[in-house]
Amino acid sequence: MRRPGQFAGWAAKQKLQRAEILFSALYRKDDDLNMMKKKITSLFLALVLAAAMTGCSSSDNNSSPSSQASSGTESSSVSSAVSSTPGVPAEDSSQPSPESAASGEKIRVAALKGPTAMGLVKLMDDNDHSEAPQYDFSIYASPDEITPKLVQGELDLAAVPANLASVLYNKTEGKIQVLAVNTLGVLYIVESGDSVNTVEDLRGRTIFASGKGSTPEYALNYMLSQNGIDPEKDVSIEWRSEHSECVAALASTENAVAMLPQPFATTALTKNENIRIALDMTKEWEKLAQDNGSPTTLITGVAVARTDFVQQNPEAVKKFLEEYSSSVTYVTEQNDAAAELVGNYDIVTAEVAKKALPQCNITFLSGSDMKDKLSSYLSVLFEQNPQAVGGKLPADDFYYAG
């Protein structure tokens, strides 16, 4: 790749070549006329060269510190690492520094369309009905829509998958911090029938699932292997790209089961009365943890923030977490009213939300409790595949202490 100065020099040569071609057409056989035209040409070319060299010098000397740094080895290696993660772009050094919440700007918060957004609905509703709204909430369908905005400073806070928070922390070298765990496990084993009551009952079965290469696969493999079932030999796992494909395959395949997340599992149950929830994978995970003396649990989502935003706005972050905790309490205790709010924000229909909310494992864990459970969970993922958490386990500064 050419540097700015190299590019300017190359451009100057191109100008010279074009000028030579242009003026060569002026030459004729008349020697006197040719001599006069050659002098004019020489003078013109000298002026072009001087202008080009001036531009080249200006490009080299007036480079901003940030643009010079971005060409350095250390900065380039960070950008490459971040860019290698889908949905996580390299940081743009041209981005302005984030505004402080004290300046009167609304705090920009994002969540995913599912359980991670459900716990926020009371806070969202209160904010929308406030005379002075403090937050600007956005709900997205995919983590890939949130991560670029978070890394580039277009969002301040976000609810994201737990392992993605660790990946972002590692890829941005500590510029993302986890504030709280907001959702425990939402994965369930469902079947058409009544033959699965324990993990052992999965032996020899076909399991349809989506999410290969991500948390669902790691969770399923962990649950099976820790119960003495080899995921590669003792069961047949058929991966599908969509949850709906799993339900369709379940209905058409004899002796099969499916792994589905909430609230999709409840949606499937409402559409097919023959489907039932056979196993709660969060409870199965916690049984294993108790047997191993571990504090780990299956974790789906966490609330994160940009580290610089936390440092610049400590009171605003503290207030947000207090309001978030109150919102979660409301959602978990006022099922019907919360379901109506979930429907109002088009996360899922109120009908589905009423049935799904009790099984979405919405929670609020912060401080040492959050750190103990999340660090233990990330360790399990790390043992299966280090890249699932960004290549290494996060350091202590990943966990917001308050």
CSV table of C-alpha atoms in Angstrom, one decimal:
chain,number,residue,atom,x,y,z
A,1,MET,CA,0.0,0.0,0.0
A,2,ARG,CA,1.4,3.5,-0.9
A,3,ARG,CA,1.8,6.0,1.8
A,4,PRO,CA,0.4,9.6,1.3
A,5,GLY,CA,3.8,10.9,0.2
A,6,GLN,CA,4.3,8.0,-2.2
A,7,PHE,CA,0.9,8.5,-3.7
A,8,ALA,CA,1.5,12.2,-4.3
A,9,GLY,CA,4.9,11.5,-6.0
A,10,TRP,CA,3.2,8.9,-8.2
A,11,ALA,CA,0.5,11.4,-9.1
A,12,ALA,CA,3.1,14.0,-10.0
A,13,LYS,CA,4.8,11.6,-12.4
A,14,GLN,CA,1.4,10.9,-14.0
A,15,LYS,CA,0.9,14.7,-14.5
A,16,LEU,CA,4.3,15.0,-16.1
A,17,GLN,CA,3.7,12.1,-18.5
A,18,ARG,CA,0.3,13.6,-19.6
A,19,ALA,CA,1.9,17.0,-20.1
A,20,GLU,CA,4.6,15.6,-22.2
A,21,ILE,CA,2.1,13.7,-24.4
A,22,LEU,CA,0.0,16.9,-24.8
A,23,PHE,CA,2.8,19.2,-25.7
A,24,SER,CA,4.5,16.7,-28.0
A,25,ALA,CA,1.6,17.3,-30.4
A,26,LEU,CA,2.7,20.9,-30.8
A,27,TYR,CA,6.0,20.1,-32.4
A,28,ARG,CA,6.4,20.6,-36.1
A,29,LYS,CA,9.2,20.6,-38.6
A,30,ASP,CA,9.8,24.3,-38.3
A,31,ASP,CA,12.9,24.6,-36.1
A,32,ASP,CA,12.3,28.1,-34.9
A,33,LEU,CA,8.8,27.3,-34.0
A,34,ASN,CA,9.9,24.1,-32.4
A,35,MET,CA,12.5,25.9,-30.3
A,36,MET,CA,10.0,28.4,-29.0
A,37,LYS,CA,7.5,25.6,-28.1
A,38,LYS,CA,10.1,23.6,-26.4
A,39,LYS,CA,11.0,26.5,-24.1
A,40,ILE,CA,7.3,27.0,-23.3
A,41,THR,CA,6.9,23.3,-22.6
A,42,SER,CA,10.0,23.2,-20.3
A,43,LEU,CA,8.7,26.2,-18.4
A,44,PHE,CA,5.2,24.6,-18.0
A,45,LEU,CA,6.6,21.2,-16.9
A,46,ALA,CA,8.8,23.0,-14.3
A,47,LEU,CA,5.7,24.7,-12.9
A,48,VAL,CA,3.8,21.3,-12.8
A,49,LEU,CA,6.7,19.6,-11.0
A,50,ALA,CA,7.0,22.4,-8.4
A,51,ALA,CA,3.3,22.3,-7.6
A,52,ALA,CA,3.4,18.5,-7.3
A,53,MET,CA,6.4,18.5,-5.0
A,54,THR,CA,4.7,21.2,-2.8
A,55,GLY,CA,1.6,19.0,-2.5
A,56,CYS,CA,3.7,16.0,-1.7
A,57,SER,CA,5.6,17.9,1.1
A,58,SER,CA,2.4,19.2,2.5
A,59,SER,CA,0.8,15.7,2.6
A,60,ASP,CA,3.8,14.4,4.6
A,61,ASN,CA,4.2,17.2,7.0
A,62,ASN,CA,0.6,17.9,7.8
A,63,SER,CA,-0.5,14.3,8.7
A,64,SER,CA,-2.5,14.2,11.9
A,65,PRO,CA,-1.0,12.3,14.9
A,66,SER,CA,-3.9,9.8,14.7
A,67,SER,CA,-3.3,9.0,11.0
A,68,GLN,CA,0.4,8.6,11.6
A,69,ALA,CA,-0.3,6.3,14.6
A,70,SER,CA,-2.7,4.2,12.6
A,71,SER,CA,0.1,3.2,10.2
A,72,GLY,CA,2.2,1.9,13.1
A,73,THR,CA,2.7,-1.8,13.8
A,74,GLU,CA,1.0,-1.8,17.2
A,75,SER,CA,-2.2,0.0,16.1
A,76,SER,CA,-2.4,-2.1,12.9
A,77,SER,CA,-2.2,-5.3,14.8
A,78,VAL,CA,-5.1,-4.2,17.0
A,79,SER,CA,-7.2,-3.2,14.0
A,80,SER,CA,-6.5,-6.6,12.3
A,81,ALA,CA,-7.5,-8.5,15.4
A,82,VAL,CA,-10.8,-6.6,15.7
A,83,SER,CA,-11.6,-6.9,12.0
A,84,SER,CA,-11.1,-10.7,12.1
A,85,THR,CA,-14.2,-11.0,14.3
A,86,PRO,CA,-17.5,-11.0,12.3
A,87,GLY,CA,-19.5,-7.9,13.1
A,88,VAL,CA,-16.6,-6.2,14.9
A,89,PRO,CA,-15.0,-3.6,12.8
A,90,ALA,CA,-11.6,-2.0,13.3
A,91,GLU,CA,-11.9,1.2,15.3
A,92,ASP,CA,-12.0,4.4,13.3
A,93,SER,CA,-9.5,6.9,14.7
A,94,SER,CA,-11.5,9.7,13.1
A,95,GLN,CA,-14.4,9.1,15.4
A,96,PRO,CA,-15.0,12.0,17.8
A,97,SER,CA,-14.5,11.4,21.5
A,98,PRO,CA,-17.7,10.3,23.2
A,99,GLU,CA,-20.0,12.9,24.8
A,100,SER,CA,-20.4,12.8,28.5
A,101,ALA,CA,-23.9,12.1,29.9
A,102,ALA,CA,-23.5,15.2,31.9
A,103,SER,CA,-23.7,17.3,28.7
A,104,GLY,CA,-27.4,16.5,28.4
A,105,GLU,CA,-27.1,13.9,25.6
A,106,LYS,CA,-29.3,10.9,26.0
A,107,ILE,CA,-27.6,7.6,26.9
A,108,ARG,CA,-27.7,5.3,23.9
A,109,VAL,CA,-28.8,1.8,24.8
A,110,ALA,CA,-29.2,-1.2,22.5
A,111,ALA,CA,-30.7,-4.7,23.1
A,112,LEU,CA,-31.5,-7.8,21.1
A,113,LYS,CA,-35.0,-8.8,20.2
A,114,GLY,CA,-35.5,-11.5,22.8
A,115,PRO,CA,-35.0,-12.1,26.5
A,116,THR,CA,-32.1,-9.6,26.7
A,117,ALA,CA,-34.6,-6.9,25.8
A,118,MET,CA,-37.5,-8.2,27.8
A,119,GLY,CA,-35.9,-7.3,31.1
A,120,LEU,CA,-35.6,-3.7,29.9
A,121,VAL,CA,-39.2,-3.1,29.0
A,122,LYS,CA,-40.3,-1.4,32.2
A,123,LEU,CA,-37.3,1.0,32.1
A,124,MET,CA,-38.1,1.6,28.4
A,125,ASP,CA,-41.7,2.4,29.2
A,126,ASP,CA,-40.9,4.7,32.1
A,127,ASN,CA,-38.3,6.5,29.9
A,128,ASP,CA,-40.8,7.0,27.1
A,129,HIS,CA,-43.4,8.5,29.5
A,130,SER,CA,-40.9,10.7,31.3
A,131,GLU,CA,-41.0,14.5,30.8
A,132,ALA,CA,-37.2,14.4,30.5
A,133,PRO,CA,-36.1,11.0,28.9
A,134,GLN,CA,-32.6,10.0,29.8
A,135,TYR,CA,-32.2,7.1,27.3
A,136,ASP,CA,-32.4,6.4,23.7
A,137,PHE,CA,-33.3,2.7,23.3
A,138,SER,CA,-32.9,0.6,20.2
A,139,ILE,CA,-33.8,-3.0,19.6
A,140,TYR,CA,-31.9,-5.1,17.0
A,141,ALA,CA,-32.4,-8.5,15.5
A,142,SER,CA,-28.8,-9.6,15.5
A,143,PRO,CA,-25.6,-9.0,17.5
A,144,ASP,CA,-23.9,-8.1,14.2
A,145,GLU,CA,-26.0,-5.0,14.1
A,146,ILE,CA,-25.0,-3.9,17.6
A,147,THR,CA,-21.2,-4.6,17.8
A,148,PRO,CA,-20.0,-2.2,15.1
A,149,LYS,CA,-22.0,0.7,16.7
A,150,LEU,CA,-20.7,-0.2,20.1
A,151,VAL,CA,-17.1,-0.4,19.1
A,152,GLN,CA,-17.3,2.8,17.0
A,153,GLY,CA,-18.8,4.8,19.8
A,154,GLU,CA,-22.4,5.1,18.4
A,155,LEU,CA,-23.8,3.2,21.4
A,156,ASP,CA,-23.0,3.7,25.1
A,157,LEU,CA,-24.6,0.6,26.6
A,158,ALA,CA,-25.8,-2.7,25.2
A,159,ALA,CA,-27.3,-6.1,26.0
A,160,VAL,CA,-25.3,-8.7,24.1
A,161,PRO,CA,-24.5,-12.5,24.3
A,162,ALA,CA,-22.2,-13.3,27.2
A,163,ASN,CA,-19.4,-14.7,25.2
A,164,LEU,CA,-19.5,-11.8,22.7
A,165,ALA,CA,-18.8,-9.4,25.5
A,166,SER,CA,-15.5,-11.3,26.2
A,167,VAL,CA,-14.7,-11.4,22.5
A,168,LEU,CA,-15.2,-7.6,22.3
A,169,TYR,CA,-13.1,-7.0,25.4
A,170,ASN,CA,-10.2,-8.9,23.9
A,171,LYS,CA,-10.5,-7.6,20.4
A,172,THR,CA,-10.6,-4.0,21.6
A,173,GLU,CA,-7.9,-4.5,24.3
A,174,GLY,CA,-10.2,-3.7,27.2
A,175,LYS,CA,-12.4,-1.0,25.7
A,176,ILE,CA,-15.6,-2.9,26.6
A,177,GLN,CA,-16.7,-3.7,30.2
A,178,VAL,CA,-19.4,-6.0,31.4
A,179,LEU,CA,-21.8,-4.4,33.9
A,180,ALA,CA,-24.2,-7.2,34.8
A,181,VAL,CA,-25.6,-10.6,33.8
A,182,ASN,CA,-29.2,-10.0,32.6
A,183,THR,CA,-30.2,-13.5,31.2
A,184,LEU,CA,-29.3,-17.0,32.3
A,185,GLY,CA,-29.8,-20.0,30.0
A,186,VAL,CA,-32.7,-19.9,27.6
A,187,LEU,CA,-32.0,-23.2,25.8
A,188,TYR,CA,-34.5,-26.1,26.1
A,189,ILE,CA,-34.7,-29.6,24.7
A,190,VAL,CA,-38.1,-30.1,23.2
A,191,GLU,CA,-39.7,-33.2,21.7
A,192,SER,CA,-42.9,-34.5,20.1
A,193,GLY,CA,-43.9,-37.1,22.6
A,194,ASP,CA,-43.0,-38.0,26.2
A,195,SER,CA,-39.9,-40.1,26.1
A,196,VAL,CA,-37.1,-37.7,27.3
A,197,ASN,CA,-37.0,-37.0,31.0
A,198,THR,CA,-33.3,-37.1,31.7
A,199,VAL,CA,-30.1,-36.3,29.7
A,200,GLU,CA,-29.4,-40.0,29.5
A,201,ASP,CA,-32.6,-40.4,27.5
A,202,LEU,CA,-30.9,-38.4,24.7
A,203,ARG,CA,-28.5,-41.2,24.0
A,204,GLY,CA,-29.0,-42.6,20.5
A,205,ARG,CA,-31.4,-39.8,19.5
A,206,THR,CA,-31.2,-37.3,16.7
A,207,ILE,CA,-31.0,-33.7,18.0
A,208,PHE,CA,-31.9,-30.8,15.7
A,209,ALA,CA,-30.3,-27.5,16.7
A,210,SER,CA,-29.2,-24.1,15.3
A,211,GLY,CA,-26.2,-22.1,16.4
A,212,LYS,CA,-23.3,-24.3,15.4
A,213,GLY,CA,-20.0,-22.7,16.3
A,214,SER,CA,-21.5,-20.5,19.0
A,215,THR,CA,-22.8,-20.8,22.5
A,216,PRO,CA,-25.7,-23.3,21.8
A,217,GLU,CA,-23.2,-25.8,20.4
A,218,TYR,CA,-20.8,-25.4,23.4
A,219,ALA,CA,-23.7,-25.7,25.9
A,220,LEU,CA,-25.0,-28.8,24.2
A,221,ASN,CA,-21.6,-30.5,24.0
A,222,TYR,CA,-20.9,-29.7,27.6
A,223,MET,CA,-24.2,-31.0,28.9
A,224,LEU,CA,-23.9,-34.2,26.9
A,225,SER,CA,-20.2,-34.9,27.6
A,226,GLN,CA,-20.5,-34.2,31.3
A,227,ASN,CA,-23.3,-36.8,31.5
A,228,GLY,CA,-21.1,-39.4,29.8
A,229,ILE,CA,-22.6,-39.0,26.3
A,230,ASP,CA,-20.1,-38.5,23.4
A,231,PRO,CA,-21.6,-35.8,21.2
A,232,GLU,CA,-19.9,-37.3,18.1
A,233,LYS,CA,-20.7,-41.0,18.7
A,234,ASP,CA,-23.7,-41.4,21.0
A,235,VAL,CA,-26.1,-38.9,19.4
A,236,SER,CA,-26.6,-37.5,15.9
A,237,ILE,CA,-26.7,-33.7,16.0
A,238,GLU,CA,-28.2,-32.1,12.9
A,239,TRP,CA,-27.4,-28.4,12.6
A,240,ARG,CA,-29.9,-26.1,10.9
A,241,SER,CA,-29.5,-22.4,10.1
A,242,GLU,CA,-32.9,-21.3,11.5
A,243,HIS,CA,-35.0,-22.3,14.6
A,244,SER,CA,-38.0,-22.9,12.4
A,245,GLU,CA,-36.1,-25.5,10.4
A,246,CYS,CA,-35.5,-27.4,13.6
A,247,VAL,CA,-39.2,-27.4,14.4
A,248,ALA,CA,-40.1,-28.6,10.9
A,249,ALA,CA,-37.5,-31.4,11.1
A,250,LEU,CA,-38.7,-32.4,14.5
A,251,ALA,CA,-42.2,-32.9,13.2
A,252,SER,CA,-41.1,-35.0,10.3
A,253,THR,CA,-38.4,-37.1,11.9
A,254,GLU,CA,-39.2,-40.1,14.1
A,255,ASN,CA,-37.4,-40.4,17.4
A,256,ALA,CA,-36.0,-36.9,17.2
A,257,VAL,CA,-35.7,-34.0,19.6
A,258,ALA,CA,-34.7,-30.3,19.1
A,259,MET,CA,-32.8,-27.7,21.1
A,260,LEU,CA,-34.6,-24.4,21.0
A,261,PRO,CA,-34.1,-21.0,22.8
A,262,GLN,CA,-36.9,-19.0,24.4
A,263,PRO,CA,-39.1,-17.4,23.4
A,264,PHE,CA,-39.0,-19.5,20.2
A,265,ALA,CA,-39.6,-22.7,22.1
A,266,THR,CA,-42.9,-21.3,23.5
A,267,THR,CA,-43.8,-20.1,20.0
A,268,ALA,CA,-43.3,-23.6,18.7
A,269,LEU,CA,-45.4,-25.1,21.5
A,270,THR,CA,-48.3,-22.7,20.7
A,271,LYS,CA,-48.3,-23.8,17.1
A,272,ASN,CA,-47.9,-27.6,17.7
A,273,GLU,CA,-49.8,-29.1,20.7
A,274,ASN,CA,-47.8,-32.3,20.4
A,275,ILE,CA,-44.5,-30.5,21.2
A,276,ARG,CA,-43.4,-30.3,24.9
A,277,ILE,CA,-40.4,-29.0,26.8
A,278,ALA,CA,-38.5,-32.1,27.9
A,279,LEU,CA,-35.3,-30.6,29.6
A,280,ASP,CA,-34.3,-27.2,30.9
A,281,MET,CA,-30.6,-26.9,29.9
A,282,THR,CA,-29.9,-24.3,32.6
A,283,LYS,CA,-31.1,-26.6,35.3
A,284,GLU,CA,-29.1,-29.5,33.8
A,285,TRP,CA,-26.0,-27.2,33.7
A,286,GLU,CA,-26.5,-26.2,37.4
A,287,LYS,CA,-26.8,-29.9,38.4
A,288,LEU,CA,-23.4,-30.5,36.9
A,289,ALA,CA,-22.0,-27.4,38.6
A,290,GLN,CA,-23.2,-28.5,42.0
A,291,ASP,CA,-21.7,-31.9,41.5
A,292,ASN,CA,-18.4,-30.3,40.6
A,293,GLY,CA,-18.5,-27.7,43.4
A,294,SER,CA,-18.5,-24.9,40.8
A,295,PRO,CA,-20.5,-21.6,40.9
A,296,THR,CA,-21.0,-21.7,37.1
A,297,THR,CA,-24.4,-21.5,35.4
A,298,LEU,CA,-25.5,-21.3,31.8
A,299,ILE,CA,-25.5,-17.6,30.9
A,300,THR,CA,-27.1,-16.1,27.8
A,301,GLY,CA,-26.8,-12.3,28.0
A,302,VAL,CA,-25.0,-9.5,29.8
A,303,ALA,CA,-25.2,-5.7,29.8
A,304,VAL,CA,-22.0,-4.1,28.6
A,305,ALA,CA,-20.7,-0.5,28.2
A,306,ARG,CA,-17.8,1.2,26.5
A,307,THR,CA,-15.0,1.5,29.2
A,308,ASP,CA,-14.5,5.2,28.4
A,309,PHE,CA,-18.2,5.9,28.9
A,310,VAL,CA,-18.1,4.2,32.3
A,311,GLN,CA,-15.0,6.2,33.4
A,312,GLN,CA,-16.5,9.5,32.2
A,313,ASN,CA,-20.0,8.9,33.6
A,314,PRO,CA,-19.8,6.9,36.8
A,315,GLU,CA,-23.0,8.3,38.3
A,316,ALA,CA,-25.0,7.8,35.1
A,317,VAL,CA,-23.9,4.2,34.9
A,318,LYS,CA,-24.8,3.6,38.6
A,319,LYS,CA,-28.2,5.1,38.1
A,320,PHE,CA,-28.8,3.0,34.9
A,321,LEU,CA,-28.0,-0.2,36.8
A,322,GLU,CA,-30.3,0.7,39.6
A,323,GLU,CA,-33.2,1.3,37.2
A,324,TYR,CA,-32.3,-1.8,35.2
A,325,SER,CA,-32.4,-3.9,38.3
A,326,SER,CA,-35.9,-2.5,39.2
A,327,SER,CA,-37.1,-3.2,35.7
A,328,VAL,CA,-36.0,-6.8,35.9
A,329,THR,CA,-37.8,-7.2,39.2
A,330,TYR,CA,-41.0,-5.8,37.7
A,331,VAL,CA,-40.7,-8.1,34.7
A,332,THR,CA,-40.1,-11.2,36.7
A,333,GLU,CA,-42.9,-10.4,39.3
A,334,GLN,CA,-45.6,-8.8,37.2
A,335,ASN,CA,-45.9,-11.4,34.4
A,336,ASP,CA,-49.1,-10.2,32.7
A,337,ALA,CA,-48.3,-6.5,32.8
A,338,ALA,CA,-44.7,-7.1,31.6
A,339,ALA,CA,-46.0,-9.3,28.8
A,340,GLU,CA,-48.1,-6.4,27.6
A,341,LEU,CA,-45.1,-4.2,27.5
A,342,VAL,CA,-43.1,-6.8,25.6
A,343,GLY,CA,-45.8,-6.9,23.0
A,344,ASN,CA,-46.0,-3.1,22.9
A,345,TYR,CA,-42.3,-3.0,22.0
A,346,ASP,CA,-42.8,-5.7,19.3
A,347,ILE,CA,-40.2,-8.1,20.9
A,348,VAL,CA,-42.7,-11.0,20.7
A,349,THR,CA,-46.5,-10.9,21.0
A,350,ALA,CA,-48.0,-10.4,24.4
A,351,GLU,CA,-49.6,-13.9,24.2
A,352,VAL,CA,-46.3,-15.6,23.7
A,353,ALA,CA,-44.6,-13.4,26.3
A,354,LYS,CA,-47.1,-14.4,29.0
A,355,LYS,CA,-46.1,-18.0,28.5
A,356,ALA,CA,-42.4,-17.5,27.8
A,357,LEU,CA,-41.4,-15.0,30.4
A,358,PRO,CA,-41.3,-17.5,33.3
A,359,GLN,CA,-38.9,-19.6,31.3
A,360,CYS,CA,-36.7,-16.9,29.9
A,361,ASN,CA,-34.5,-16.8,33.1
A,362,ILE,CA,-34.3,-13.0,33.1
A,363,THR,CA,-32.2,-11.9,36.0
A,364,PHE,CA,-29.9,-9.2,37.3
A,365,LEU,CA,-26.5,-10.1,38.7
A,366,SER,CA,-23.9,-7.6,39.4
A,367,GLY,CA,-20.7,-7.1,41.5
A,368,SER,CA,-18.9,-10.2,42.8
A,369,ASP,CA,-21.9,-12.5,42.1
A,370,MET,CA,-21.8,-11.5,38.5
A,371,LYS,CA,-18.0,-11.9,38.3
A,372,ASP,CA,-18.0,-15.4,39.9
A,373,LYS,CA,-20.7,-16.8,37.7
A,374,LEU,CA,-19.6,-15.2,34.5
A,375,SER,CA,-15.9,-15.9,34.8
A,376,SER,CA,-16.7,-19.6,35.6
A,377,TYR,CA,-19.0,-19.8,32.6
A,378,LEU,CA,-16.4,-18.2,30.3
A,379,SER,CA,-13.8,-20.7,31.6
A,380,VAL,CA,-16.1,-23.6,30.5
A,381,LEU,CA,-16.3,-22.1,27.0
A,382,PHE,CA,-12.6,-21.4,26.9
A,383,GLU,CA,-11.9,-25.1,27.6
A,384,GLN,CA,-14.0,-26.1,24.7
A,385,ASN,CA,-12.8,-23.5,22.2
A,386,PRO,CA,-10.6,-20.5,23.2
A,387,GLN,CA,-11.9,-18.5,20.3
A,388,ALA,CA,-15.4,-18.6,21.8
A,389,VAL,CA,-14.3,-16.0,24.3
A,390,GLY,CA,-11.8,-14.1,22.1
A,391,GLY,CA,-8.7,-16.3,22.5
A,392,LYS,CA,-8.2,-15.7,26.2
A,393,LEU,CA,-10.1,-15.2,29.4
A,394,PRO,CA,-10.7,-11.5,30.3
A,395,ALA,CA,-8.7,-9.8,33.0
A,396,ASP,CA,-10.3,-8.5,36.2
A,397,ASP,CA,-10.9,-5.0,34.7
A,398,PHE,CA,-13.5,-6.6,32.4
A,399,TYR,CA,-15.8,-6.9,35.3
A,400,TYR,CA,-17.4,-3.7,36.5
A,401,ALA,CA,-17.1,-3.4,40.3
A,402,GLY,CA,-19.3,-0.3,40.8
